[in-house]
Structures are given as structure tokens and as C-alpha cells.
């Protein structure tokens, strides 16, 4: 897909944001009543994260949020997507809210609004209270009911000031990396449990959407952020096409089927029948999951390339989702993942903006009339300060330019894309990779926690201030 040879302009109301998540940046894990989440437990379990690193301190955003908001304003951002720590607000996952926990988010929201930055609040970015996991976690229906109660508490506290709400971030990761391959918290490896978790995450979304609407002004948007995969067949051979369809069902249809269309794909149910009978899908569940959405968030990093395997696939897969002997793809053990060609980021992910374009066009068709946001997109590079303390990252600028050009192309072809959230605002705890992968537009010295905007932050800020994507020859 060619990039623009001349400057292109985005719509005037387009939101220019950056995104983070609570466990990755906040720290202060034992302050003001917060109790452990599954990520506290997982990161403190030997062998689970690189170097045994944890989010105990992270980048100390809990104490430095005013500095961070001022930096966002300096860069010219108009929106900021953050997540709420469930166990900071409701330590056991049940009962009344802890006001000290809510007060942190009240202060954060007030600071954002004072700087003219629109808050976008994500209720769940993978940090389930440990007590709920001890009671069975997402494979248990009760967790979805508890989530709806939590959503109501946060909606009551912040619904008067936050207009953009996201129920779940990447439920695929929560279900299949957390309960299937075990590379994410809570680290379980049970394919049937992963499928149950996916359903109860869907149900949690639907119940939470209804709960939020019952306590918030009608002007507020309720959305969900899906890491929908762009799944491409290795060839047009019928077996490869069938393999791509199975992965597409597990990556995409399992969520957008009930959320957007009110039903799970029949092909998904058939392909997983040997693992589960889906009897936990009760009457009324898909209707609840199909609660109306005001917008859809899409997270994109790299496409997937798959084929049928000649025999059962053993051991780790080249699917970009960490290393495990256990698959995050239930019922697809005979599907082979291939490394896609092209330049790669530090995560080993191929840089391919055409995938983002394809994703936006697909969901314009899947849900006509539904506004879209790119709620995550970004790249990890081995960023280092130069002798003068500056951090120059031309690779990230080129990455952003290519993907923003893809967004602009989708808009010109009819996609109603209303905003873009760079992942991430700043370097942070990158889950099982610890602090070894830097996605931030702002460099963080983990010894001092000093923040230094990289050249990409300045470049992105200029695009945000002007709404103009410069010509390709001026991107770096």
C-alpha cells in the first residue's frame, strides 16, 4: 500500500491519543487499599516474567500522574486512554467501592480535563482481582456478574466526567493467553477453560454495557477494544483457506459474533465440539452480549499467516503470542503459523500497515454505521539515549507514518474512524517480557523514572496539533 507522497489531512474532530494500562504503569500496588490482582501473583511467580520483573513500581504513574498529564498536553494529545485497576477500586471483586481507590481516578480525570484532554476509560485490562481467580476466574459465570457490579460502581463515580468508556481490552488475550497457553496471568493451560473464559468475558462485556448505561448520561459512549486478527491464508489451497477460517473464528468471530451479530459462528462451535459442548451458554446470554455499542475499538500490531499442517503441530508456534508448549488456539492443533515477510519490530512482529487498513475496512462491513477507533497501535524498538540524553527513534516514526497513512486511506474509502491511540504513551512493564520491550513514545529511565520524549513523541505531537500527516519523505 503506497504511502502519501504529499501531505494529507485528517478530519477536524479526529482524536489523537495515547494509551496505557493500570498494572503496566501505576505501581503503588499496596497503597490505599489495593489488593493483588492475577498479574501481581503471576509476576511474583518464579519463571513467569523476564528476569522476575514485576509491576510493583512500574513507572510510578500513581504518584506522577500530574507530571504525565502535563507531558501529554505539551505533546499536543487530545485524548488519553487508561485503565482502572479493579482491585484498587473493589479489592475483593465484590462489595462496595474503596473511595481512596476511586479518588485516584477522579484526580486523574480532573487533571486530564483541566488540560483539555479527553479521557477514555477502560474498565478491564487483564488485572482480575486475585480473590475472583481463586474462586474460579473467568471460566466461572459469577465473574461476569461481579464485573457488571464493578462497572456500575465506576460508572456512578466517573460517568459525569468521562464520556468514552471501554468495557474490556483484548478479551482474546485474557481468555486464550491466560487460560490456554498460560503465557499471561493466571497462567492456566486448559483449552476448555479458555473457551468458557471467552464466553464469560463476552457476557461480562454485555452486562457491563447495560450497567453503565443505567447510571451514566446518555451522551456517553460505550465500546469494547478487540485485538481482532488479520488472518491470511498461506495459499489459496482449500486446506489453507479452511485453516485461516478456523483461526479467524477463534481470534475474531468468537467475540464479534455475539457482540455484533448476537450469535457464535456455527463453524466455531463445530470446530471446538470435541473440547466443549458450550452448555454454559445459557438462554439470553447472546442477547445480553449483543447490547448495543456506540463505538468499536480495534487494536492492531501485525497480521497472521497460516496454513494447514501435514500433521499435528507440536511445541511452540510462530504466532507472536509468546512461547508455550500449550496452544492458545483450541481445536486448531493442525494449523501452522508462518512468519510473515518484511521488517520486524523488537517483538519479532512484521511491520505491515496493510493489515490495519484491512481491519478497518472489514469492520466497516461487519458493523455498518458503527464508529471505529484504533485503540492501540505501536511498536517496540531498542531505544537508547544518545550522549546528550536525547532518544531518536526514526524506526517508530516510520512505523507510525505508515499506519496513520493506512487509517487515512480507510477513512477516504468510507470507514468512520474517529480516533487513534498510540501504544504506548511511555515505556512500561510489558507483561511477561518485563521491562525489556520499549513501546513508549516517551522514554523512561527505569533507575530514576525520568521521562524523556523520544523524537517520535515530538513528531506525533505535531501531527496531533495540525491534523496533517506529512509527506512520506519528511516522516523520519
PDB file of C-alpha atoms in Angstrom, residues 129-411:
ATOM      1  CA  UNK A 129      -8.664  -9.400  41.450  1.00  0.00           C
ATOM      2  CA  UNK A 130      -6.870 -12.479  42.744  1.00  0.00           C
ATOM      3  CA  UNK A 131      -9.779 -13.387  45.020  1.00  0.00           C
ATOM      4  CA  UNK A 132     -12.026 -13.815  41.981  1.00  0.00           C
ATOM      5  CA  UNK A 133      -9.418 -16.029  40.302  1.00  0.00           C
ATOM      6  CA  UNK A 134      -9.230 -18.094  43.480  1.00  0.00           C
ATOM      7  CA  UNK A 135     -12.985 -18.577  43.123  1.00  0.00           C
ATOM      8  CA  UNK A 136     -12.562 -19.854  39.561  1.00  0.00           C
ATOM      9  CA  UNK A 137     -11.770 -16.748  37.495  1.00  0.00           C
ATOM     10  CA  UNK A 138     -13.177 -16.042  34.059  1.00  0.00           C
ATOM     11  CA  UNK A 139     -14.193 -19.660  33.372  1.00  0.00           C
ATOM     12  CA  UNK A 140     -16.838 -19.119  36.078  1.00  0.00           C
ATOM     13  CA  UNK A 141     -20.085 -17.322  35.253  1.00  0.00           C
ATOM     14  CA  UNK A 142     -20.072 -15.461  38.551  1.00  0.00           C
ATOM     15  CA  UNK A 143     -17.037 -13.433  37.442  1.00  0.00           C
ATOM     16  CA  UNK A 144     -19.128 -11.836  34.691  1.00  0.00           C
ATOM     17  CA  UNK A 145     -21.768 -10.864  37.242  1.00  0.00           C
ATOM     18  CA  UNK A 146     -19.138  -9.365  39.517  1.00  0.00           C
ATOM     19  CA  UNK A 147     -17.723  -7.385  36.598  1.00  0.00           C
ATOM     20  CA  UNK A 148     -21.089  -5.804  35.901  1.00  0.00           C
ATOM     21  CA  UNK A 149     -21.289  -4.672  39.539  1.00  0.00           C
ATOM     22  CA  UNK A 150     -17.791  -3.206  39.315  1.00  0.00           C
ATOM     23  CA  UNK A 151     -18.702  -1.396  36.082  1.00  0.00           C
ATOM     24  CA  UNK A 152     -21.698   0.156  37.790  1.00  0.00           C
ATOM     25  CA  UNK A 153     -19.564   1.427  40.680  1.00  0.00           C
ATOM     26  CA  UNK A 154     -17.058   3.087  38.363  1.00  0.00           C
ATOM     27  CA  UNK A 155     -19.797   4.423  36.119  1.00  0.00           C
ATOM     28  CA  UNK A 156     -21.517   6.045  39.073  1.00  0.00           C
ATOM     29  CA  UNK A 157     -18.268   7.654  40.217  1.00  0.00           C
ATOM     30  CA  UNK A 158     -16.937   8.934  36.892  1.00  0.00           C
ATOM     31  CA  UNK A 159     -19.791   8.881  34.393  1.00  0.00           C
ATOM     32  CA  UNK A 160     -20.394  12.595  34.826  1.00  0.00           C
ATOM     33  CA  UNK A 161     -16.882  13.447  33.569  1.00  0.00           C
ATOM     34  CA  UNK A 162     -15.772  10.572  31.339  1.00  0.00           C
ATOM     35  CA  UNK A 163     -17.644  10.258  28.068  1.00  0.00           C
ATOM     36  CA  UNK A 164     -15.742   7.429  26.382  1.00  0.00           C
ATOM     37  CA  UNK A 165     -15.975   4.013  28.083  1.00  0.00           C
ATOM     38  CA  UNK A 166     -14.411   0.709  27.062  1.00  0.00           C
ATOM     39  CA  UNK A 167     -15.565  -2.427  28.853  1.00  0.00           C
ATOM     40  CA  UNK A 168     -12.773  -4.901  28.024  1.00  0.00           C
ATOM     41  CA  UNK A 169      -9.371  -4.685  26.419  1.00  0.00           C
ATOM     42  CA  UNK A 170      -8.440  -7.626  24.206  1.00  0.00           C
ATOM     43  CA  UNK A 171     -10.594 -10.362  25.733  1.00  0.00           C
ATOM     44  CA  UNK A 172      -8.832 -12.819  23.413  1.00  0.00           C
ATOM     45  CA  UNK A 173      -5.635 -12.371  25.417  1.00  0.00           C
ATOM     46  CA  UNK A 174      -7.462 -12.711  28.731  1.00  0.00           C
ATOM     47  CA  UNK A 175      -9.096 -15.959  27.660  1.00  0.00           C
ATOM     48  CA  UNK A 176      -6.568 -17.717  25.461  1.00  0.00           C
ATOM     49  CA  UNK A 177      -3.215 -16.485  26.751  1.00  0.00           C
ATOM     50  CA  UNK A 178      -4.398 -16.563  30.350  1.00  0.00           C
ATOM     51  CA  UNK A 179      -6.223 -19.909  30.349  1.00  0.00           C
ATOM     52  CA  UNK A 180      -4.999 -21.623  27.151  1.00  0.00           C
ATOM     53  CA  UNK A 181      -1.259 -21.166  26.570  1.00  0.00           C
ATOM     54  CA  UNK A 182      -0.603 -19.844  30.079  1.00  0.00           C
ATOM     55  CA  UNK A 183       1.848 -17.119  28.989  1.00  0.00           C
ATOM     56  CA  UNK A 184      -0.347 -14.480  30.649  1.00  0.00           C
ATOM     57  CA  UNK A 185      -1.898 -14.407  34.093  1.00  0.00           C
ATOM     58  CA  UNK A 186      -3.276 -16.508  35.650  1.00  0.00           C
ATOM     59  CA  UNK A 187      -1.086 -18.953  33.722  1.00  0.00           C
ATOM     60  CA  UNK A 188      -3.544 -21.813  33.303  1.00  0.00           C
ATOM     61  CA  UNK A 189      -3.366 -24.251  30.370  1.00  0.00           C
ATOM     62  CA  UNK A 190      -6.818 -25.752  29.845  1.00  0.00           C
ATOM     63  CA  UNK A 191      -8.399 -25.314  26.378  1.00  0.00           C
ATOM     64  CA  UNK A 192     -11.930 -25.965  27.670  1.00  0.00           C
ATOM     65  CA  UNK A 193     -11.444 -23.362  30.409  1.00  0.00           C
ATOM     66  CA  UNK A 194     -10.174 -20.887  27.809  1.00  0.00           C
ATOM     67  CA  UNK A 195     -13.367 -21.261  25.780  1.00  0.00           C
ATOM     68  CA  UNK A 196     -15.517 -20.879  28.895  1.00  0.00           C
ATOM     69  CA  UNK A 197     -13.497 -17.797  29.811  1.00  0.00           C
ATOM     70  CA  UNK A 198     -14.117 -16.304  26.363  1.00  0.00           C
ATOM     71  CA  UNK A 199     -17.868 -16.708  26.779  1.00  0.00           C
ATOM     72  CA  UNK A 200     -17.924 -15.220  30.259  1.00  0.00           C
ATOM     73  CA  UNK A 201     -15.781 -12.292  29.122  1.00  0.00           C
ATOM     74  CA  UNK A 202     -18.343 -11.707  26.365  1.00  0.00           C
ATOM     75  CA  UNK A 203     -21.126 -11.887  28.914  1.00  0.00           C
ATOM     76  CA  UNK A 204     -19.229  -9.519  31.217  1.00  0.00           C
ATOM     77  CA  UNK A 205     -18.993  -7.023  28.384  1.00  0.00           C
ATOM     78  CA  UNK A 206     -22.700  -7.147  27.637  1.00  0.00           C
ATOM     79  CA  UNK A 207     -23.782  -6.936  31.274  1.00  0.00           C
ATOM     80  CA  UNK A 208     -21.315  -4.117  31.943  1.00  0.00           C
ATOM     81  CA  UNK A 209     -22.524  -2.145  28.928  1.00  0.00           C
ATOM     82  CA  UNK A 210     -26.073  -2.316  30.258  1.00  0.00           C
ATOM     83  CA  UNK A 211     -24.943  -1.458  33.792  1.00  0.00           C
ATOM     84  CA  UNK A 212     -23.023   1.584  32.577  1.00  0.00           C
ATOM     85  CA  UNK A 213     -25.970   2.874  30.583  1.00  0.00           C
ATOM     86  CA  UNK A 214     -28.217   2.574  33.632  1.00  0.00           C
ATOM     87  CA  UNK A 215     -26.090   5.019  35.649  1.00  0.00           C
ATOM     88  CA  UNK A 216     -24.486   7.357  33.094  1.00  0.00           C
ATOM     89  CA  UNK A 217     -25.662  10.238  30.918  1.00  0.00           C
ATOM     90  CA  UNK A 218     -26.973   9.207  27.521  1.00  0.00           C
ATOM     91  CA  UNK A 219     -24.224  11.219  25.805  1.00  0.00           C
ATOM     92  CA  UNK A 220     -21.531   8.773  26.931  1.00  0.00           C
ATOM     93  CA  UNK A 221     -20.109   6.211  24.503  1.00  0.00           C
ATOM     94  CA  UNK A 222     -19.812   2.537  25.456  1.00  0.00           C
ATOM     95  CA  UNK A 223     -17.328   0.495  23.437  1.00  0.00           C
ATOM     96  CA  UNK A 224     -15.069  -2.562  23.612  1.00  0.00           C
ATOM     97  CA  UNK A 225     -11.481  -2.964  22.361  1.00  0.00           C
ATOM     98  CA  UNK A 226     -10.780  -6.138  20.390  1.00  0.00           C
ATOM     99  CA  UNK A 227      -7.385  -7.281  19.158  1.00  0.00           C
ATOM    100  CA  UNK A 228      -9.027  -8.611  16.032  1.00  0.00           C
ATOM    101  CA  UNK A 229      -6.533 -10.520  13.945  1.00  0.00           C
ATOM    102  CA  UNK A 230      -5.938 -10.071  10.251  1.00  0.00           C
ATOM    103  CA  UNK A 231      -5.656 -13.761   9.336  1.00  0.00           C
ATOM    104  CA  UNK A 232      -4.275 -14.525   5.902  1.00  0.00           C
ATOM    105  CA  UNK A 233      -4.027 -17.963   4.264  1.00  0.00           C
ATOM    106  CA  UNK A 234      -0.582 -19.097   3.128  1.00  0.00           C
ATOM    107  CA  UNK A 235      -2.067 -20.055  -0.225  1.00  0.00           C
ATOM    108  CA  UNK A 236      -5.429 -20.387  -1.927  1.00  0.00           C
ATOM    109  CA  UNK A 237      -5.357 -24.141  -1.381  1.00  0.00           C
ATOM    110  CA  UNK A 238      -8.719 -25.171   0.149  1.00  0.00           C
ATOM    111  CA  UNK A 239      -6.982 -26.636   3.210  1.00  0.00           C
ATOM    112  CA  UNK A 240      -5.128 -23.371   3.858  1.00  0.00           C
ATOM    113  CA  UNK A 241      -8.334 -21.386   3.418  1.00  0.00           C
ATOM    114  CA  UNK A 242     -10.055 -23.665   5.925  1.00  0.00           C
ATOM    115  CA  UNK A 243      -7.169 -23.215   8.388  1.00  0.00           C
ATOM    116  CA  UNK A 244      -7.443 -19.442   8.097  1.00  0.00           C
ATOM    117  CA  UNK A 245     -11.187 -19.653   8.697  1.00  0.00           C
ATOM    118  CA  UNK A 246     -10.665 -21.652  11.896  1.00  0.00           C
ATOM    119  CA  UNK A 247      -8.133 -19.171  13.266  1.00  0.00           C
ATOM    120  CA  UNK A 248     -10.371 -16.276  12.240  1.00  0.00           C
ATOM    121  CA  UNK A 249     -13.234 -17.831  14.204  1.00  0.00           C
ATOM    122  CA  UNK A 250     -11.046 -18.222  17.299  1.00  0.00           C
ATOM    123  CA  UNK A 251      -9.452 -14.792  17.025  1.00  0.00           C
ATOM    124  CA  UNK A 252     -12.390 -12.735  15.812  1.00  0.00           C
ATOM    125  CA  UNK A 253     -15.727 -14.495  15.397  1.00  0.00           C
ATOM    126  CA  UNK A 254     -15.787 -15.763  18.971  1.00  0.00           C
ATOM    127  CA  UNK A 255     -16.081 -12.129  20.094  1.00  0.00           C
ATOM    128  CA  UNK A 256     -17.604 -10.099  17.297  1.00  0.00           C
ATOM    129  CA  UNK A 257     -20.105 -12.868  16.504  1.00  0.00           C
ATOM    130  CA  UNK A 258     -22.123 -12.484  19.710  1.00  0.00           C
ATOM    131  CA  UNK A 259     -21.197  -8.820  20.301  1.00  0.00           C
ATOM    132  CA  UNK A 260     -22.148  -7.533  16.853  1.00  0.00           C
ATOM    133  CA  UNK A 261     -24.484 -10.204  15.485  1.00  0.00           C
ATOM    134  CA  UNK A 262     -25.942 -11.953  18.542  1.00  0.00           C
ATOM    135  CA  UNK A 263     -24.604 -15.452  17.845  1.00  0.00           C
ATOM    136  CA  UNK A 264     -21.421 -17.512  17.865  1.00  0.00           C
ATOM    137  CA  UNK A 265     -20.303 -18.710  14.424  1.00  0.00           C
ATOM    138  CA  UNK A 266     -21.619 -22.194  13.705  1.00  0.00           C
ATOM    139  CA  UNK A 267     -18.213 -23.137  12.303  1.00  0.00           C
ATOM    140  CA  UNK A 268     -16.578 -22.215  15.634  1.00  0.00           C
ATOM    141  CA  UNK A 269     -18.989 -24.375  17.618  1.00  0.00           C
ATOM    142  CA  UNK A 270     -18.400 -27.291  15.267  1.00  0.00           C
ATOM    143  CA  UNK A 271     -14.589 -26.983  15.315  1.00  0.00           C
ATOM    144  CA  UNK A 272     -14.461 -26.941  19.115  1.00  0.00           C
ATOM    145  CA  UNK A 273     -17.152 -29.574  19.777  1.00  0.00           C
ATOM    146  CA  UNK A 274     -14.549 -32.123  20.864  1.00  0.00           C
ATOM    147  CA  UNK A 275     -13.330 -29.712  23.573  1.00  0.00           C
ATOM    148  CA  UNK A 276     -16.572 -28.306  24.946  1.00  0.00           C
ATOM    149  CA  UNK A 277     -20.290 -28.681  24.439  1.00  0.00           C
ATOM    150  CA  UNK A 278     -20.894 -24.941  25.044  1.00  0.00           C
ATOM    151  CA  UNK A 279     -23.592 -25.823  27.598  1.00  0.00           C
ATOM    152  CA  UNK A 280     -22.538 -22.799  29.687  1.00  0.00           C
ATOM    153  CA  UNK A 281     -24.121 -20.534  27.054  1.00  0.00           C
ATOM    154  CA  UNK A 282     -27.497 -20.078  28.715  1.00  0.00           C
ATOM    155  CA  UNK A 283     -30.749 -18.746  27.291  1.00  0.00           C
ATOM    156  CA  UNK A 284     -30.500 -14.993  26.980  1.00  0.00           C
ATOM    157  CA  UNK A 285     -26.693 -14.852  27.098  1.00  0.00           C
ATOM    158  CA  UNK A 286     -26.111 -13.922  23.472  1.00  0.00           C
ATOM    159  CA  UNK A 287     -28.899 -11.344  23.671  1.00  0.00           C
ATOM    160  CA  UNK A 288     -27.156  -9.772  26.667  1.00  0.00           C
ATOM    161  CA  UNK A 289     -23.767  -9.858  24.911  1.00  0.00           C
ATOM    162  CA  UNK A 290     -25.357  -8.178  21.889  1.00  0.00           C
ATOM    163  CA  UNK A 291     -26.003  -4.995  23.900  1.00  0.00           C
ATOM    164  CA  UNK A 292     -25.843  -2.014  21.535  1.00  0.00           C
ATOM    165  CA  UNK A 293     -22.401  -0.458  21.098  1.00  0.00           C
ATOM    166  CA  UNK A 294     -21.717   3.220  20.485  1.00  0.00           C
ATOM    167  CA  UNK A 295     -18.279   2.515  19.014  1.00  0.00           C
ATOM    168  CA  UNK A 296     -15.799  -0.294  18.450  1.00  0.00           C
ATOM    169  CA  UNK A 297     -12.129  -0.154  19.406  1.00  0.00           C
ATOM    170  CA  UNK A 298      -9.641  -2.111  17.306  1.00  0.00           C
ATOM    171  CA  UNK A 299      -6.076  -2.921  18.386  1.00  0.00           C
ATOM    172  CA  UNK A 300      -3.634  -3.840  15.648  1.00  0.00           C
ATOM    173  CA  UNK A 301       0.059  -4.732  15.513  1.00  0.00           C
ATOM    174  CA  UNK A 302       0.761  -7.359  12.843  1.00  0.00           C
ATOM    175  CA  UNK A 303      -1.081  -9.843  10.610  1.00  0.00           C
ATOM    176  CA  UNK A 304      -1.130 -13.633  10.937  1.00  0.00           C
ATOM    177  CA  UNK A 305      -0.208 -16.041   8.128  1.00  0.00           C
ATOM    178  CA  UNK A 306      -1.458 -19.613   8.469  1.00  0.00           C
ATOM    179  CA  UNK A 307      -1.681 -22.869   6.588  1.00  0.00           C
ATOM    180  CA  UNK A 308      -2.873 -26.382   7.166  1.00  0.00           C
ATOM    181  CA  UNK A 309      -0.143 -28.609   8.596  1.00  0.00           C
ATOM    182  CA  UNK A 310       0.631 -32.041   7.217  1.00  0.00           C
ATOM    183  CA  UNK A 311       0.488 -33.425  10.758  1.00  0.00           C
ATOM    184  CA  UNK A 312      -0.340 -32.248  14.257  1.00  0.00           C
ATOM    185  CA  UNK A 313       1.712 -29.192  15.253  1.00  0.00           C
ATOM    186  CA  UNK A 314       3.881 -29.864  18.290  1.00  0.00           C
ATOM    187  CA  UNK A 315       5.555 -27.325  20.548  1.00  0.00           C
ATOM    188  CA  UNK A 316       5.671 -23.530  20.286  1.00  0.00           C
ATOM    189  CA  UNK A 317       4.063 -21.772  17.325  1.00  0.00           C
ATOM    190  CA  UNK A 318       5.269 -18.725  15.402  1.00  0.00           C
ATOM    191  CA  UNK A 319       2.042 -16.893  16.235  1.00  0.00           C
ATOM    192  CA  UNK A 320       3.679 -13.932  18.003  1.00  0.00           C
ATOM    193  CA  UNK A 321       1.988 -14.652  21.320  1.00  0.00           C
ATOM    194  CA  UNK A 322       4.847 -15.885  23.488  1.00  0.00           C
ATOM    195  CA  UNK A 323       6.455 -19.279  23.925  1.00  0.00           C
ATOM    196  CA  UNK A 324       4.495 -22.163  25.402  1.00  0.00           C
ATOM    197  CA  UNK A 325       4.087 -25.860  24.789  1.00  0.00           C
ATOM    198  CA  UNK A 326       0.353 -25.239  25.163  1.00  0.00           C
ATOM    199  CA  UNK A 327      -1.674 -23.712  22.354  1.00  0.00           C
ATOM    200  CA  UNK A 328      -3.903 -20.640  22.668  1.00  0.00           C
ATOM    201  CA  UNK A 329      -5.902 -21.956  19.696  1.00  0.00           C
ATOM    202  CA  UNK A 330      -8.329 -24.667  20.929  1.00  0.00           C
ATOM    203  CA  UNK A 331      -9.287 -27.132  18.247  1.00  0.00           C
ATOM    204  CA  UNK A 332      -6.652 -25.853  15.813  1.00  0.00           C
ATOM    205  CA  UNK A 333      -3.662 -28.032  16.626  1.00  0.00           C
ATOM    206  CA  UNK A 334      -3.223 -28.854  12.950  1.00  0.00           C
ATOM    207  CA  UNK A 335      -2.827 -25.214  11.874  1.00  0.00           C
ATOM    208  CA  UNK A 336       0.669 -23.956  11.147  1.00  0.00           C
ATOM    209  CA  UNK A 337       1.654 -20.312  11.733  1.00  0.00           C
ATOM    210  CA  UNK A 338       4.254 -18.743   9.458  1.00  0.00           C
ATOM    211  CA  UNK A 339       6.496 -15.733   9.930  1.00  0.00           C
ATOM    212  CA  UNK A 340       5.210 -13.070   7.584  1.00  0.00           C
ATOM    213  CA  UNK A 341       7.859 -11.434   5.387  1.00  0.00           C
ATOM    214  CA  UNK A 342       9.180  -7.924   5.942  1.00  0.00           C
ATOM    215  CA  UNK A 343      10.874  -5.742   8.537  1.00  0.00           C
ATOM    216  CA  UNK A 344      10.213  -6.561  12.181  1.00  0.00           C
ATOM    217  CA  UNK A 345       9.962  -4.777  15.487  1.00  0.00           C
ATOM    218  CA  UNK A 346      11.748  -5.873  18.668  1.00  0.00           C
ATOM    219  CA  UNK A 347       8.778  -8.140  19.360  1.00  0.00           C
ATOM    220  CA  UNK A 348       9.539 -10.036  16.157  1.00  0.00           C
ATOM    221  CA  UNK A 349       6.281  -8.750  14.666  1.00  0.00           C
ATOM    222  CA  UNK A 350       6.234  -7.906  10.966  1.00  0.00           C
ATOM    223  CA  UNK A 351       5.527  -4.270  10.111  1.00  0.00           C
ATOM    224  CA  UNK A 352       2.550  -4.306   7.740  1.00  0.00           C
ATOM    225  CA  UNK A 353       0.199  -1.296   7.680  1.00  0.00           C
ATOM    226  CA  UNK A 354      -1.989  -3.010   5.081  1.00  0.00           C
ATOM    227  CA  UNK A 355      -3.301  -5.168   7.906  1.00  0.00           C
ATOM    228  CA  UNK A 356      -4.653  -2.121   9.749  1.00  0.00           C
ATOM    229  CA  UNK A 357      -6.330  -0.894   6.579  1.00  0.00           C
ATOM    230  CA  UNK A 358      -7.862  -4.332   6.006  1.00  0.00           C
ATOM    231  CA  UNK A 359      -9.089  -4.454   9.599  1.00  0.00           C
ATOM    232  CA  UNK A 360     -10.827  -1.068   9.395  1.00  0.00           C
ATOM    233  CA  UNK A 361     -12.440  -1.940   6.081  1.00  0.00           C
ATOM    234  CA  UNK A 362     -13.585  -5.306   7.407  1.00  0.00           C
ATOM    235  CA  UNK A 363     -15.304  -3.857  10.448  1.00  0.00           C
ATOM    236  CA  UNK A 364     -16.891  -1.140   8.367  1.00  0.00           C
ATOM    237  CA  UNK A 365     -18.586  -4.051   6.600  1.00  0.00           C
ATOM    238  CA  UNK A 366     -19.165  -6.138   9.765  1.00  0.00           C
ATOM    239  CA  UNK A 367     -20.875  -3.283  11.606  1.00  0.00           C
ATOM    240  CA  UNK A 368     -22.035  -0.636   9.140  1.00  0.00           C
ATOM    241  CA  UNK A 369     -22.686   2.689  10.817  1.00  0.00           C
ATOM    242  CA  UNK A 370     -20.672   1.855  13.947  1.00  0.00           C
ATOM    243  CA  UNK A 371     -17.890   4.393  14.643  1.00  0.00           C
ATOM    244  CA  UNK A 372     -14.393   2.913  14.925  1.00  0.00           C
ATOM    245  CA  UNK A 373     -11.341   3.856  16.964  1.00  0.00           C
ATOM    246  CA  UNK A 374      -7.833   2.473  16.665  1.00  0.00           C
ATOM    247  CA  UNK A 375      -7.414   1.977  20.404  1.00  0.00           C
ATOM    248  CA  UNK A 376      -3.896   0.510  20.187  1.00  0.00           C
ATOM    249  CA  UNK A 377      -1.175   0.551  17.563  1.00  0.00           C
ATOM    250  CA  UNK A 378       2.547   0.873  18.037  1.00  0.00           C
ATOM    251  CA  UNK A 379       5.943  -0.795  18.003  1.00  0.00           C
ATOM    252  CA  UNK A 380       8.752  -1.819  20.364  1.00  0.00           C
ATOM    253  CA  UNK A 381      12.308  -0.834  19.495  1.00  0.00           C
ATOM    254  CA  UNK A 382      15.605  -0.976  21.356  1.00  0.00           C
ATOM    255  CA  UNK A 383      15.593   2.722  22.200  1.00  0.00           C
ATOM    256  CA  UNK A 384      18.609   4.261  23.934  1.00  0.00           C
ATOM    257  CA  UNK A 385      19.569   7.846  24.815  1.00  0.00           C
ATOM    258  CA  UNK A 386      22.424   9.412  22.868  1.00  0.00           C
ATOM    259  CA  UNK A 387      25.342  11.111  24.705  1.00  0.00           C
ATOM    260  CA  UNK A 388      23.244  14.274  25.006  1.00  0.00           C
ATOM    261  CA  UNK A 389      20.342  12.371  26.591  1.00  0.00           C
ATOM    262  CA  UNK A 390      18.106  12.549  23.546  1.00  0.00           C
ATOM    263  CA  UNK A 391      16.268   9.496  22.247  1.00  0.00           C
ATOM    264  CA  UNK A 392      15.975   9.396  18.486  1.00  0.00           C
ATOM    265  CA  UNK A 393      13.709   6.659  17.113  1.00  0.00           C
ATOM    266  CA  UNK A 394      13.238   7.108  13.365  1.00  0.00           C
ATOM    267  CA  UNK A 395      12.018   3.498  13.046  1.00  0.00           C
ATOM    268  CA  UNK A 396       8.995   4.288  15.217  1.00  0.00           C
ATOM    269  CA  UNK A 397       8.279   7.461  13.245  1.00  0.00           C
ATOM    270  CA  UNK A 398       8.282   5.446  10.033  1.00  0.00           C
ATOM    271  CA  UNK A 399       6.042   2.830  11.666  1.00  0.00           C
ATOM    272  CA  UNK A 400       3.543   5.472  12.805  1.00  0.00           C
ATOM    273  CA  UNK A 401       3.589   7.222   9.460  1.00  0.00           C
ATOM    274  CA  UNK A 402       2.781   4.020   7.614  1.00  0.00           C
ATOM    275  CA  UNK A 403      -0.059   3.056   9.921  1.00  0.00           C
ATOM    276  CA  UNK A 404      -1.572   6.535  10.059  1.00  0.00           C
ATOM    277  CA  UNK A 405      -1.494   6.581   6.266  1.00  0.00           C
ATOM    278  CA  UNK A 406      -3.449   3.305   6.350  1.00  0.00           C
ATOM    279  CA  UNK A 407      -6.016   4.876   8.691  1.00  0.00           C
ATOM    280  CA  UNK A 408      -6.358   7.907   6.414  1.00  0.00           C
ATOM    281  CA  UNK A 409      -6.826   5.672   3.380  1.00  0.00           C
ATOM    282  CA  UNK A 410      -9.586   3.736   5.166  1.00  0.00           C
ATOM    283  CA  UNK A 411     -11.324   6.998   6.066  1.00  0.00           C
TER     284      UNK A 411
END
